[in-house]
Coordinates of C-alpha atoms in Angstrom, one line a residue:
Chain A
X1 CA 16.2 8.5 145.5
X2 CA 12.8 9.9 144.6
X3 CA 12.9 12.1 141.6
X4 CA 10.4 14.3 139.7
X5 CA 11.1 15.1 136.1
X6 CA 9.3 18.0 134.5
X7 CA 9.9 18.0 130.8
X8 CA 7.5 18.6 127.9
X9 CA 9.4 16.8 125.2
X10 CA 8.0 13.3 125.3
X11 CA 10.9 11.3 124.0
X12 CA 13.4 13.1 126.1
X13 CA 11.2 12.6 129.1
X14 CA 11.0 8.9 128.5
X15 CA 14.7 8.5 128.0
X16 CA 15.7 10.3 131.1
X17 CA 13.0 8.4 133.1
X18 CA 14.4 5.1 131.9
X19 CA 18.0 6.0 132.6
X20 CA 17.3 7.1 136.1
X21 CA 14.7 4.4 137.0
X22 CA 17.1 1.6 136.3
X23 CA 19.0 2.6 139.5
X24 CA 16.2 1.3 141.7
X25 CA 15.4 4.9 142.5
X26 CA 12.0 6.2 141.6
X27 CA 11.4 8.7 138.8
X28 CA 8.0 10.4 138.3
X29 CA 7.4 12.6 135.3
X30 CA 5.0 15.3 134.2
X31 CA 4.9 17.5 131.2
X32 CA 3.6 20.9 132.4
X33 CA 3.7 23.5 135.1
X34 CA 0.2 22.8 136.6
X35 CA 0.7 19.1 137.1
X36 CA 4.2 19.7 138.4
X37 CA 2.9 22.1 141.1
X38 CA 0.1 19.7 142.0
X39 CA 2.5 16.8 142.4
X40 CA 5.0 18.8 144.5
X41 CA 2.2 20.0 146.7
X42 CA 1.2 16.4 147.5
X43 CA 4.4 14.4 147.5
X44 CA 7.9 14.8 148.7
X45 CA 10.8 14.3 146.3
X46 CA 14.5 14.3 146.8
X47 CA 15.3 16.0 143.6
X48 CA 13.4 17.9 140.8
X49 CA 14.6 18.1 137.2
X50 CA 13.0 21.1 135.8
X51 CA 12.9 22.2 132.1
X52 CA 12.2 25.9 132.1
X53 CA 10.6 26.0 128.7
X54 CA 7.2 24.5 129.4
X55 CA 4.0 24.8 127.3
X56 CA 2.0 26.6 130.1
X57 CA 4.6 29.1 131.2
X58 CA 8.2 29.1 132.2
X59 CA 9.5 26.7 134.8
X60 CA 10.6 29.5 137.1
X61 CA 7.0 29.4 138.5
X62 CA 7.6 25.8 139.7
X63 CA 10.9 26.9 141.3
X64 CA 9.1 29.8 143.0
X65 CA 6.5 27.4 144.3
X66 CA 9.0 25.0 145.7
X67 CA 10.8 27.7 147.5
X68 CA 7.7 29.6 148.8
X69 CA 6.1 26.3 150.0
X70 CA 9.2 25.8 152.1
X71 CA 10.1 22.5 150.4
X72 CA 13.6 21.4 150.4
X73 CA 13.9 19.4 147.2
X74 CA 17.1 20.0 145.2
X75 CA 16.3 21.5 141.8
X76 CA 18.3 21.1 138.7
X77 CA 17.3 23.3 135.8
X78 CA 17.3 22.0 132.3
X79 CA 17.3 24.7 129.7
X80 CA 17.5 25.0 125.9
X81 CA 18.8 28.5 126.4
X82 CA 22.5 28.9 127.1
X83 CA 21.8 32.2 128.6
X84 CA 23.7 33.8 131.4
X85 CA 20.6 35.8 132.5
X86 CA 18.5 32.6 132.8
X87 CA 21.2 30.9 134.6
X88 CA 21.7 33.7 137.1
X89 CA 17.9 34.0 137.5
X90 CA 17.5 30.3 138.2
X91 CA 20.3 30.1 140.7
X92 CA 19.1 33.3 142.5
X93 CA 15.7 31.7 142.8
X94 CA 17.2 28.8 144.6
X95 CA 18.0 26.2 142.0
X96 CA 21.0 24.1 142.8
X97 CA 22.4 23.7 139.3
X98 CA 21.8 24.6 135.7
X99 CA 22.4 22.3 132.7
X100 CA 22.0 23.3 129.0
X101 CA 20.6 21.2 126.3
X102 CA 22.0 19.1 124.6
X103 CA 23.5 17.1 127.5
X104 CA 24.7 13.6 128.0
X105 CA 22.6 11.5 130.4
X106 CA 25.8 10.6 132.3
X107 CA 26.4 14.3 132.8
X108 CA 22.9 14.9 134.0
X109 CA 23.2 12.0 136.5
X110 CA 26.6 13.2 137.8
X111 CA 25.3 16.7 138.3
X112 CA 22.2 15.4 140.0
X113 CA 24.2 13.1 142.3
X114 CA 26.5 16.0 143.2
X115 CA 23.7 18.3 144.3
X116 CA 21.8 15.5 146.0
X117 CA 25.0 14.6 148.0
X118 CA 25.5 18.2 149.0
X119 CA 22.0 18.3 150.4
X120 CA 21.6 14.8 151.8
X121 CA 24.9 14.3 153.5
X122 CA 25.8 17.6 154.8
X123 CA 28.0 16.1 157.6
X124 CA 29.0 12.8 156.2
X125 CA 30.7 13.8 153.0
X126 CA 32.1 10.5 151.8
X127 CA 31.2 8.3 148.9
X128 CA 31.7 4.6 149.0
X129 CA 31.6 2.1 146.2
X130 CA 33.1 -1.5 146.3
X131 CA 35.9 -0.6 148.7
X132 CA 36.6 2.7 146.9
X133 CA 36.0 5.6 149.4
X134 CA 36.0 9.2 148.3
X135 CA 36.2 12.0 150.8
X136 CA 34.4 14.8 149.0
X137 CA 35.6 17.6 151.2
X138 CA 39.2 16.7 151.3
X139 CA 39.2 15.5 147.8
X140 CA 41.1 12.3 148.8
X141 CA 40.5 8.7 147.8
X142 CA 41.2 5.5 149.6
X143 CA 40.9 2.0 148.3
X144 CA 40.6 -0.7 150.9
X145 CA 41.9 1.8 153.4
X146 CA 45.0 2.5 151.3
X147 CA 45.4 6.1 150.1
X148 CA 45.4 6.6 146.3
X149 CA 47.0 9.6 144.8
X150 CA 45.1 11.0 141.8
X151 CA 45.5 13.9 139.5
X152 CA 42.6 16.4 139.3
X153 CA 41.3 15.0 136.1
X154 CA 41.5 11.4 137.4
X155 CA 39.6 12.4 140.5
X156 CA 36.9 14.2 138.5
X157 CA 36.6 11.1 136.3
X158 CA 36.4 8.7 139.2
X159 CA 33.4 10.7 140.7
X160 CA 31.8 10.8 137.3
X161 CA 32.1 7.0 136.9
X162 CA 30.9 6.3 140.4
X163 CA 27.8 8.5 139.8
X164 CA 27.1 6.5 136.6
X165 CA 28.2 3.1 137.9
X166 CA 27.0 0.2 135.8
X167 CA 26.3 2.4 132.8
X168 CA 28.2 2.6 129.6
X169 CA 29.5 6.1 129.2
X170 CA 30.5 7.4 125.8
X171 CA 33.9 8.9 125.2
X172 CA 32.1 12.1 124.0
X173 CA 30.3 12.4 127.4
X174 CA 33.6 11.9 129.2
X175 CA 35.4 14.4 127.0
X176 CA 32.7 17.0 127.5
X177 CA 32.7 16.5 131.2
X178 CA 36.4 16.9 131.6
X179 CA 37.1 19.6 129.1
X180 CA 33.8 21.2 128.3
X181 CA 32.9 21.7 124.6
X182 CA 35.7 24.1 123.9
X183 CA 38.2 21.4 123.1
X184 CA 38.7 19.5 119.9
X185 CA 36.9 16.1 120.3
X186 CA 39.3 14.0 118.3
X187 CA 42.3 15.2 120.3
X188 CA 40.6 14.7 123.6
X189 CA 39.8 11.1 122.9
X190 CA 43.5 10.3 123.2
X191 CA 43.7 12.0 126.5
X192 CA 40.7 10.1 127.8
X193 CA 42.4 6.9 127.0
X194 CA 45.6 8.0 128.8
X195 CA 43.6 9.1 131.9
X196 CA 41.5 6.0 132.1
X197 CA 44.6 3.8 131.6
X198 CA 46.3 5.5 134.6
X199 CA 43.2 5.4 136.8
X200 CA 42.6 1.8 136.0
X201 CA 46.2 0.9 136.8
X202 CA 46.1 2.8 140.1
X203 CA 42.8 1.1 141.1
X204 CA 44.1 -2.3 140.1
X205 CA 47.3 -1.9 142.2
X206 CA 45.4 -1.1 145.3
X207 CA 42.3 -3.4 145.0
X208 CA 43.5 -6.1 142.6
X209 CA 40.3 -5.6 140.7
X210 CA 39.6 -4.2 137.3
X211 CA 36.7 -1.7 137.6
X212 CA 36.7 -0.7 133.9
X213 CA 35.2 -2.4 130.9
X214 CA 36.0 -1.1 127.5
X215 CA 32.9 -1.1 125.2
X216 CA 34.3 -1.4 121.7
X217 CA 35.2 2.0 120.3
X218 CA 32.3 3.8 122.0
X219 CA 33.1 4.2 125.6
X220 CA 33.7 2.7 129.1
X221 CA 31.7 1.0 131.8
X222 CA 32.6 1.3 135.5
X223 CA 31.4 -1.5 137.7
Chain B
X1 CA 33.3 68.5 92.5
X2 CA 30.3 69.6 94.4
X3 CA 27.0 70.1 92.7
X4 CA 27.0 73.8 93.8
X5 CA 30.4 74.2 92.1
X6 CA 29.0 72.5 88.9
X7 CA 26.1 74.9 89.1
X8 CA 28.3 77.9 89.7
X9 CA 30.5 77.0 86.8
X10 CA 27.6 76.7 84.4
X11 CA 25.8 79.8 85.6
X12 CA 29.0 81.9 85.4
X13 CA 29.9 80.7 81.9
X14 CA 26.4 81.4 80.7
X15 CA 26.1 84.9 82.3
X16 CA 29.6 86.0 81.3
X17 CA 29.1 85.0 77.7
X18 CA 25.6 86.6 77.6
X19 CA 27.1 89.8 79.1
X20 CA 30.0 89.8 76.7
X21 CA 27.9 89.3 73.6
X22 CA 25.4 91.9 74.7
X23 CA 28.3 94.3 75.5
X24 CA 29.6 93.9 71.9
X25 CA 26.1 94.4 70.5
X26 CA 25.6 97.4 72.7
X27 CA 28.9 98.9 71.7
X28 CA 28.1 98.4 68.0
X29 CA 24.7 100.0 68.3
X30 CA 25.9 103.0 70.3
X31 CA 28.7 103.5 67.9
X32 CA 26.3 103.4 65.0
X33 CA 23.9 105.9 66.6
X34 CA 26.8 108.2 67.5
X35 CA 28.1 108.1 64.0
X36 CA 24.7 108.8 62.5
X37 CA 24.4 111.8 64.9
X38 CA 27.8 113.1 63.7
X39 CA 26.8 112.6 60.1
X40 CA 23.6 114.6 60.7
X41 CA 25.7 117.4 62.3
X42 CA 28.1 117.4 59.4
X43 CA 25.2 117.6 56.9
X44 CA 23.8 120.6 58.7
X45 CA 27.2 122.2 58.5
X46 CA 27.3 121.6 54.8
X47 CA 23.8 123.1 54.5
X48 CA 25.0 126.1 56.5
X49 CA 27.9 126.6 54.1
X50 CA 25.6 126.3 51.2
X51 CA 23.2 128.9 52.8
X52 CA 26.2 131.2 53.5
X53 CA 27.4 130.9 49.9
X54 CA 23.9 131.6 48.5
X55 CA 23.6 134.6 50.7
X56 CA 27.0 136.2 50.4
X57 CA 28.2 134.7 47.1
X58 CA 31.6 134.0 48.7
X59 CA 33.3 131.3 50.7
X60 CA 33.0 131.5 54.5
X61 CA 36.1 132.1 56.5
X62 CA 37.4 129.1 58.5
X63 CA 36.9 131.1 61.7
X64 CA 33.1 130.8 61.3
X65 CA 33.3 127.0 61.9
X66 CA 33.9 126.9 65.6
X67 CA 36.2 123.9 66.2
X68 CA 35.5 122.2 62.9
X69 CA 38.2 122.2 60.3
X70 CA 36.9 123.3 57.0
X71 CA 38.8 123.2 53.7
X72 CA 37.8 124.3 50.3
X73 CA 39.3 122.9 47.2
X74 CA 38.6 124.1 43.7
X75 CA 37.4 121.5 41.3
X76 CA 36.2 121.3 37.7
X77 CA 34.0 118.4 38.4
X78 CA 30.4 119.1 37.9
X79 CA 29.2 116.0 39.7
X80 CA 30.3 114.9 43.1
X81 CA 28.2 112.9 45.5
X82 CA 28.4 113.8 49.2
X83 CA 30.6 111.3 51.1
X84 CA 31.1 110.8 54.9
X85 CA 34.4 109.2 56.0
X86 CA 36.6 108.7 59.1
X87 CA 39.8 110.8 59.1
X88 CA 42.2 112.1 61.7
X89 CA 41.2 115.4 63.2
X90 CA 43.9 117.9 64.1
X91 CA 42.7 119.8 67.1
X92 CA 43.9 123.3 66.5
X93 CA 43.8 124.2 70.2
X94 CA 45.5 121.3 71.7
X95 CA 47.7 120.7 68.6
X96 CA 47.2 117.0 68.5
X97 CA 45.6 114.4 66.3
X98 CA 42.3 112.9 67.3
X99 CA 39.8 110.6 65.7
X100 CA 37.5 112.6 63.5
X101 CA 34.6 112.3 61.0
X102 CA 34.5 114.2 57.8
X103 CA 32.1 115.1 55.0
X104 CA 33.0 116.2 51.5
X105 CA 30.5 117.9 49.3
X106 CA 30.4 120.0 46.1
X107 CA 29.3 123.6 46.3
X108 CA 29.3 126.3 43.7
X109 CA 30.4 129.8 44.3
X110 CA 29.9 132.2 41.4
X111 CA 30.0 129.3 39.0
X112 CA 33.2 128.0 40.4
X113 CA 32.9 124.5 41.9
X114 CA 34.5 123.8 45.2
X115 CA 34.8 120.6 47.2
X116 CA 34.1 121.5 50.8
X117 CA 35.5 119.1 53.4
X118 CA 34.4 119.5 57.1
X119 CA 36.2 117.5 59.7
X120 CA 34.6 117.2 63.2
X121 CA 36.2 115.7 66.3
X122 CA 34.8 112.3 67.4
X123 CA 36.4 112.7 70.8
X124 CA 33.2 113.4 72.6
X125 CA 31.4 110.4 71.3
X126 CA 34.4 108.2 71.8
X127 CA 34.4 109.3 75.4
X128 CA 30.8 108.6 75.8
X129 CA 31.3 105.1 74.4
X130 CA 34.2 104.5 76.8
X131 CA 32.1 105.5 79.8
X132 CA 29.2 103.3 78.6
X133 CA 31.7 100.4 78.2
X134 CA 33.2 101.0 81.6
X135 CA 29.7 101.0 83.2
X136 CA 28.8 97.8 81.4
X137 CA 32.1 96.2 82.6
X138 CA 31.5 97.3 86.1
X139 CA 28.0 96.0 86.0
X140 CA 29.2 92.7 84.7
X141 CA 31.8 92.4 87.5
X142 CA 29.2 93.3 90.1
X143 CA 26.8 90.8 88.7
X144 CA 29.4 88.0 88.7
X145 CA 30.3 88.7 92.3
X146 CA 26.7 88.7 93.4
X147 CA 26.1 85.5 91.5
X148 CA 29.1 83.8 93.1
X149 CA 28.2 85.0 96.6
X150 CA 24.5 84.0 96.3
X151 CA 25.5 80.6 94.9
X152 CA 27.9 80.0 97.7
X153 CA 25.6 81.1 100.5
X154 CA 22.2 80.5 99.3
X155 CA 23.0 77.2 97.7
X156 CA 25.0 75.9 100.6
X157 CA 22.2 76.8 102.9
X158 CA 19.8 75.0 100.6
X159 CA 22.0 71.9 100.6
X160 CA 22.5 71.8 104.4
X161 CA 19.7 69.4 105.0
X162 CA 21.1 67.1 102.4
X163 CA 24.5 67.0 104.0
X164 CA 22.9 66.4 107.4
X165 CA 21.1 63.4 106.0
X166 CA 24.2 62.2 104.3
X167 CA 26.1 62.3 107.5
X168 CA 23.5 60.2 109.2
X169 CA 23.5 57.7 106.3
X170 CA 27.3 57.4 106.5
X171 CA 27.1 56.6 110.3
X172 CA 24.2 54.2 109.8
X173 CA 24.8 50.7 111.2
X174 CA 22.1 48.1 110.9
X175 CA 23.1 46.6 114.3
X176 CA 22.5 49.9 116.1
X177 CA 19.1 50.9 117.3
X178 CA 19.8 54.6 116.5
X179 CA 17.3 55.7 113.9
X180 CA 17.8 58.1 111.1
X181 CA 16.1 61.4 111.9
X182 CA 14.0 63.0 109.3
X183 CA 15.0 66.5 108.3
X184 CA 12.9 69.6 108.2
X185 CA 13.5 71.2 104.8
X186 CA 11.4 73.5 102.6
X187 CA 12.8 71.7 99.6
X188 CA 10.3 69.1 98.5
X189 CA 13.0 66.8 97.0
X190 CA 15.0 66.8 100.2
X191 CA 11.9 66.1 102.2
X192 CA 11.1 63.1 100.0
X193 CA 14.6 61.9 100.1
X194 CA 14.7 62.1 103.9
X195 CA 11.4 60.3 104.3
X196 CA 12.5 57.6 101.9
X197 CA 15.9 57.1 103.7
X198 CA 14.2 57.0 107.1
X199 CA 11.7 54.5 105.9
X200 CA 14.3 52.4 104.3
X201 CA 16.6 52.4 107.3
X202 CA 13.9 51.5 109.7
X203 CA 12.8 48.7 107.4
X204 CA 16.4 47.4 107.1
X205 CA 16.8 47.6 110.9
X206 CA 13.6 45.7 111.5
X207 CA 14.5 43.0 109.1
X208 CA 18.0 42.7 110.5
X209 CA 16.6 42.4 114.0
X210 CA 14.1 39.8 112.7
X211 CA 16.9 37.8 111.2
X212 CA 18.9 37.9 114.3
X213 CA 15.9 36.8 116.4
X214 CA 15.3 34.1 113.9
X215 CA 18.8 32.8 114.2
X216 CA 18.6 32.8 117.9
X217 CA 15.2 31.1 118.0
X218 CA 16.3 28.6 115.4
X219 CA 19.4 27.7 117.3
X220 CA 17.5 27.3 120.5
X221 CA 14.8 25.2 118.9
X222 CA 17.5 22.9 117.7
X223 CA 18.8 22.3 121.1
X224 CA 15.9 20.1 122.3
X225 CA 16.0 17.7 119.3
X226 CA 19.8 17.5 119.8
X227 CA 19.2 16.7 123.4
X228 CA 16.9 13.9 122.3
X229 CA 19.5 12.5 119.9
X230 CA 22.2 12.6 122.5
X231 CA 20.2 11.0 125.2
X232 CA 18.8 8.3 122.9
X233 CA 22.4 7.5 121.9
X234 CA 23.3 7.4 125.6
X235 CA 20.5 4.9 126.1
X236 CA 21.3 2.9 123.0
X237 CA 24.9 2.1 124.1
X238 CA 23.6 0.6 127.3
X239 CA 22.4 -2.3 125.2
X240 CA 25.3 -4.7 125.3
X241 CA 24.0 -6.9 122.5
X242 CA 25.1 -4.4 119.8
X243 CA 27.7 -5.4 117.3
X244 CA 31.0 -3.6 116.9
X245 CA 29.9 -2.2 113.6
X246 CA 26.8 -0.7 115.2
X247 CA 29.0 0.8 118.0
X248 CA 31.2 2.3 115.3
X249 CA 28.1 3.9 113.7
X250 CA 26.9 5.2 117.0
X251 CA 30.3 6.8 117.6
X252 CA 29.9 8.6 114.3
X253 CA 26.4 9.8 115.2
X254 CA 27.8 11.0 118.5
X255 CA 30.5 13.1 116.8
X256 CA 28.0 14.6 114.3
X257 CA 25.6 15.5 117.1
X258 CA 28.3 17.1 119.2
X259 CA 29.6 18.9 116.2
X260 CA 26.1 20.2 115.4
X261 CA 25.7 21.3 119.0
X262 CA 29.0 23.2 119.0
X263 CA 28.1 24.8 115.7
X264 CA 24.8 25.9 117.2
X265 CA 26.5 27.3 120.3
X266 CA 28.9 29.2 118.1
X267 CA 26.1 30.7 116.1
X268 CA 24.3 31.7 119.3
X269 CA 27.5 33.3 120.6
X270 CA 27.8 35.3 117.4
X271 CA 24.3 36.5 117.8
X272 CA 24.9 37.5 121.4
X273 CA 28.1 39.4 120.5
X274 CA 26.3 41.1 117.6
X275 CA 23.4 42.1 119.9
X276 CA 25.9 43.1 122.6
X277 CA 24.0 40.9 125.1
X278 CA 27.1 40.2 127.2
X279 CA 27.3 43.3 129.2
X280 CA 29.3 42.0 132.2
X281 CA 32.2 44.4 131.5
X282 CA 34.9 44.2 134.1
X283 CA 38.6 44.7 134.4
X284 CA 40.4 41.7 132.9
X285 CA 44.1 41.1 133.3
X286 CA 45.1 39.6 130.0
X287 CA 48.3 38.1 131.3
X288 CA 46.4 36.1 133.9
X289 CA 43.9 34.9 131.4
X290 CA 46.7 33.7 129.0
X291 CA 48.6 31.9 131.8
X292 CA 45.4 30.2 132.9
X293 CA 44.6 29.1 129.4
X294 CA 48.2 27.9 128.9
X295 CA 47.6 25.7 131.9
X296 CA 44.4 24.4 130.5
X297 CA 45.9 23.6 127.1
X298 CA 49.0 22.1 128.7
X299 CA 47.9 18.5 127.9
X300 CA 47.2 19.2 124.3
X301 CA 50.5 21.0 123.9
X302 CA 52.3 18.2 125.6
X303 CA 50.6 15.6 123.4
X304 CA 51.7 17.3 120.2
X305 CA 55.2 18.1 121.6
X306 CA 54.6 21.7 121.0
X307 CA 57.0 24.1 122.6
X308 CA 55.3 27.1 124.1
X309 CA 57.3 30.3 124.5
X310 CA 55.8 33.5 126.0
X311 CA 56.8 37.0 126.9
X312 CA 53.9 38.7 128.7
X313 CA 53.6 42.2 130.1
X314 CA 50.8 43.2 132.3
X315 CA 47.8 44.5 130.5
X316 CA 44.4 45.3 131.9
X317 CA 41.4 45.8 129.7
X318 CA 37.7 46.5 130.2
X319 CA 35.6 43.8 128.7
X320 CA 33.4 40.8 129.4
X321 CA 35.5 38.2 131.1
X322 CA 33.7 35.5 129.3
X323 CA 34.3 37.0 125.8
X324 CA 38.0 37.6 126.5
X325 CA 38.2 33.9 127.7
X326 CA 36.6 32.9 124.4
X327 CA 39.0 35.1 122.4
X328 CA 42.1 33.7 124.1
X329 CA 40.7 30.2 124.0
X330 CA 40.2 30.4 120.2
X331 CA 43.7 31.9 119.7
X332 CA 45.2 29.0 121.6
X333 CA 43.1 26.2 120.1
X334 CA 43.9 27.6 116.6
X335 CA 47.6 27.8 117.3
X336 CA 47.5 24.2 118.5
X337 CA 45.1 22.7 116.1
X338 CA 46.8 24.1 113.0
X339 CA 50.3 23.4 114.3
X340 CA 52.5 20.5 113.4
X341 CA 54.0 17.9 115.7
X342 CA 57.0 19.2 117.6
X343 CA 56.2 22.7 116.4
X344 CA 56.3 25.9 118.5
X345 CA 54.0 28.7 119.7
X346 CA 55.2 32.1 120.6
X347 CA 52.9 34.5 122.6
X348 CA 54.0 38.0 123.0
X349 CA 52.0 40.6 124.9
X350 CA 53.7 44.0 124.9
X351 CA 52.2 47.4 125.1
X352 CA 48.6 47.0 124.0
X353 CA 49.4 44.4 121.3
X354 CA 49.0 40.6 121.7
X355 CA 50.6 38.3 119.2
X356 CA 50.1 34.6 118.8
X357 CA 52.6 33.0 116.4
X358 CA 52.7 29.3 115.5
X359 CA 54.4 27.0 113.1
X360 CA 52.2 25.0 110.8
X361 CA 51.3 24.9 107.1
X362 CA 54.2 26.4 105.1
X363 CA 51.8 28.5 102.9
X364 CA 50.2 31.7 104.2
X365 CA 46.5 31.8 104.8
X366 CA 44.1 33.9 102.7
X367 CA 44.0 37.1 104.9
X368 CA 40.8 38.4 103.4
X369 CA 38.8 35.2 103.8
X370 CA 39.8 33.7 107.1
X371 CA 37.6 36.0 109.2
X372 CA 34.5 35.2 107.2
X373 CA 31.9 32.9 108.7
X374 CA 32.2 29.3 107.7
X375 CA 35.5 29.8 105.9
X376 CA 37.7 26.7 106.6
X377 CA 41.3 26.0 105.8
X378 CA 42.3 22.9 103.9
X379 CA 42.5 20.5 106.8
X380 CA 40.3 22.3 109.3
X381 CA 37.7 20.2 111.1
X382 CA 36.4 23.0 113.2
X383 CA 33.1 24.8 112.9
X384 CA 34.5 27.6 110.7
X385 CA 33.2 30.1 113.1
X386 CA 36.2 30.5 115.5
X387 CA 37.9 33.3 113.7
X388 CA 34.5 35.0 112.9
X389 CA 33.7 35.0 116.7
X390 CA 37.1 36.5 117.5
X391 CA 36.6 39.2 114.9
X392 CA 33.2 40.0 116.2
X393 CA 34.5 40.2 119.8
X394 CA 37.2 42.6 118.6
X395 CA 34.7 44.7 116.6
X396 CA 32.4 44.9 119.7
X397 CA 35.2 46.4 121.8
X398 CA 36.9 48.3 118.9
X399 CA 40.0 46.2 119.1
X400 CA 42.0 45.6 115.9
X401 CA 42.6 42.0 114.8
X402 CA 44.7 40.8 111.9
X403 CA 46.8 38.1 110.4
X404 CA 50.2 38.1 108.9
X405 CA 52.6 35.5 107.7
X406 CA 56.2 35.7 108.7
X407 CA 58.3 33.0 107.0
X408 CA 57.4 29.7 108.7
X409 CA 55.1 31.4 111.3
X410 CA 51.4 32.3 111.2
X411 CA 50.8 35.3 113.3
X412 CA 47.4 36.5 114.7
X413 CA 47.6 39.8 116.5
X414 CA 45.1 41.8 118.5
X415 CA 45.5 45.5 119.3
X416 CA 43.6 46.5 122.4
X417 CA 42.6 50.1 122.9

């Protein structure tokens, strides 16, 4: 996957770049609106990660350019403003999703994968990983061609893990993904444990393989 | 007591006492002058008697004295000084006793001394004094009436701009954009006051707006550094060479960062509610929202073995769906968070009143403090803004919110309009 990241905060730019590059996909970066438009004009990307608070104007201009130039990159807006107006404006201008700072890298990745899948595999809407096959339209999962019955939370979690395969995901990131930030963190950690235990058991039964690794107290890795 | 009433009281007391004192003085002076006049008359009468005696060498007959009563008494005294005195006067025509003035003097007729006493009626002067007193009294009354009426109407009219200003100050709310209008008054003091109040209110409003903008900007500016912290942590845990102690520390940093982020979001939400920025008002069915939330919190309820009991009527209100969601969410999460294991929650929505009751701490909460920002209960690990947010949402829509403690149950209620 070819990615363009437009973000003016240097350390955030570097971290996101590193997290996404490890996949083997390519991630290019730039820090302002002018460079971004120049790059988009010359190259083709699959996805654009766009911070709307840029030093030389807001990122909506970049979004405008993408749409008016007839490009079909998916655009994920990153904003420091949790503002309904900005969100509506961004989505109306043709952005595919909107994420508010601060976010977990795993969340960013999962969102990006979701919009990328929507665009790239319009007809073929299934996701395969090591014998686990997810039908995104029917919301059903088969493991080695055997159907697996999952609760909604387990299904969401499985997609989240597949999008971030090979990465350690913190419990905080999982909790925020599943419950948003309205829930009490301490309580939700217990639920995560229960959900992962169930998902792990179901996957083990059908594939005979343990997909999950527990990383001390901090989180889980799916591989 | 109003200022005009105070003024009325003072001016009436002063004018009545001045009028009374001057009335008394007036009476005394008139009385004195009238008496002197009478005494002059009587002296003339005595001189007439003396003239008569000198001319005719005999006493005049009483008939010659018009209405005056004259008596002659023989005396052997050779010296007698003329005296004036008050005495009753017997009106010979009307046969009644009246107030009178008399004079006694010594005259000599053919060597025989007589004391002549002439009594004159004082009725006429008394009458005059009475009329003068009556006129004075009437004038006093008229003056008082005029004073009261002018005070009432003229003063009230003068104070009108003041009351107008006062009304505006009473209605003044820093969060509003409504400005205090200056008043047009001919009274310099009121004009000054009005200008000062208008200036002060606009300064207060500007500063309040500035403070809110500051809060909003500060919260937004903190989001990017928070994003850096979170993403760096996400990167850090990918390094599998870390020791368990380091992971434990990372977990703590995660919690602190997510707490800070929630705190920030709560502050931003408060600013948004204060500024009335969420204008997506629509019809919201409260019953549906509560049932949805109950579903969402099912896991938490189950985990704590809390029994949920509800009795919900249908109620539709006009509000932002998002804010009502936040309101119900906070009611639920409070009722669960501060509950005990195997406790219970009772939700009752009847009429326009919603009531969330939960078991928990056996002691009641401090009613006055719980809705304050950053007030936290003994064992609370929340942001301390949850109830403040609920209160602000209710204030925005003019709902009433309150807390009461029924034995064993903490009850938060909201009354919708």
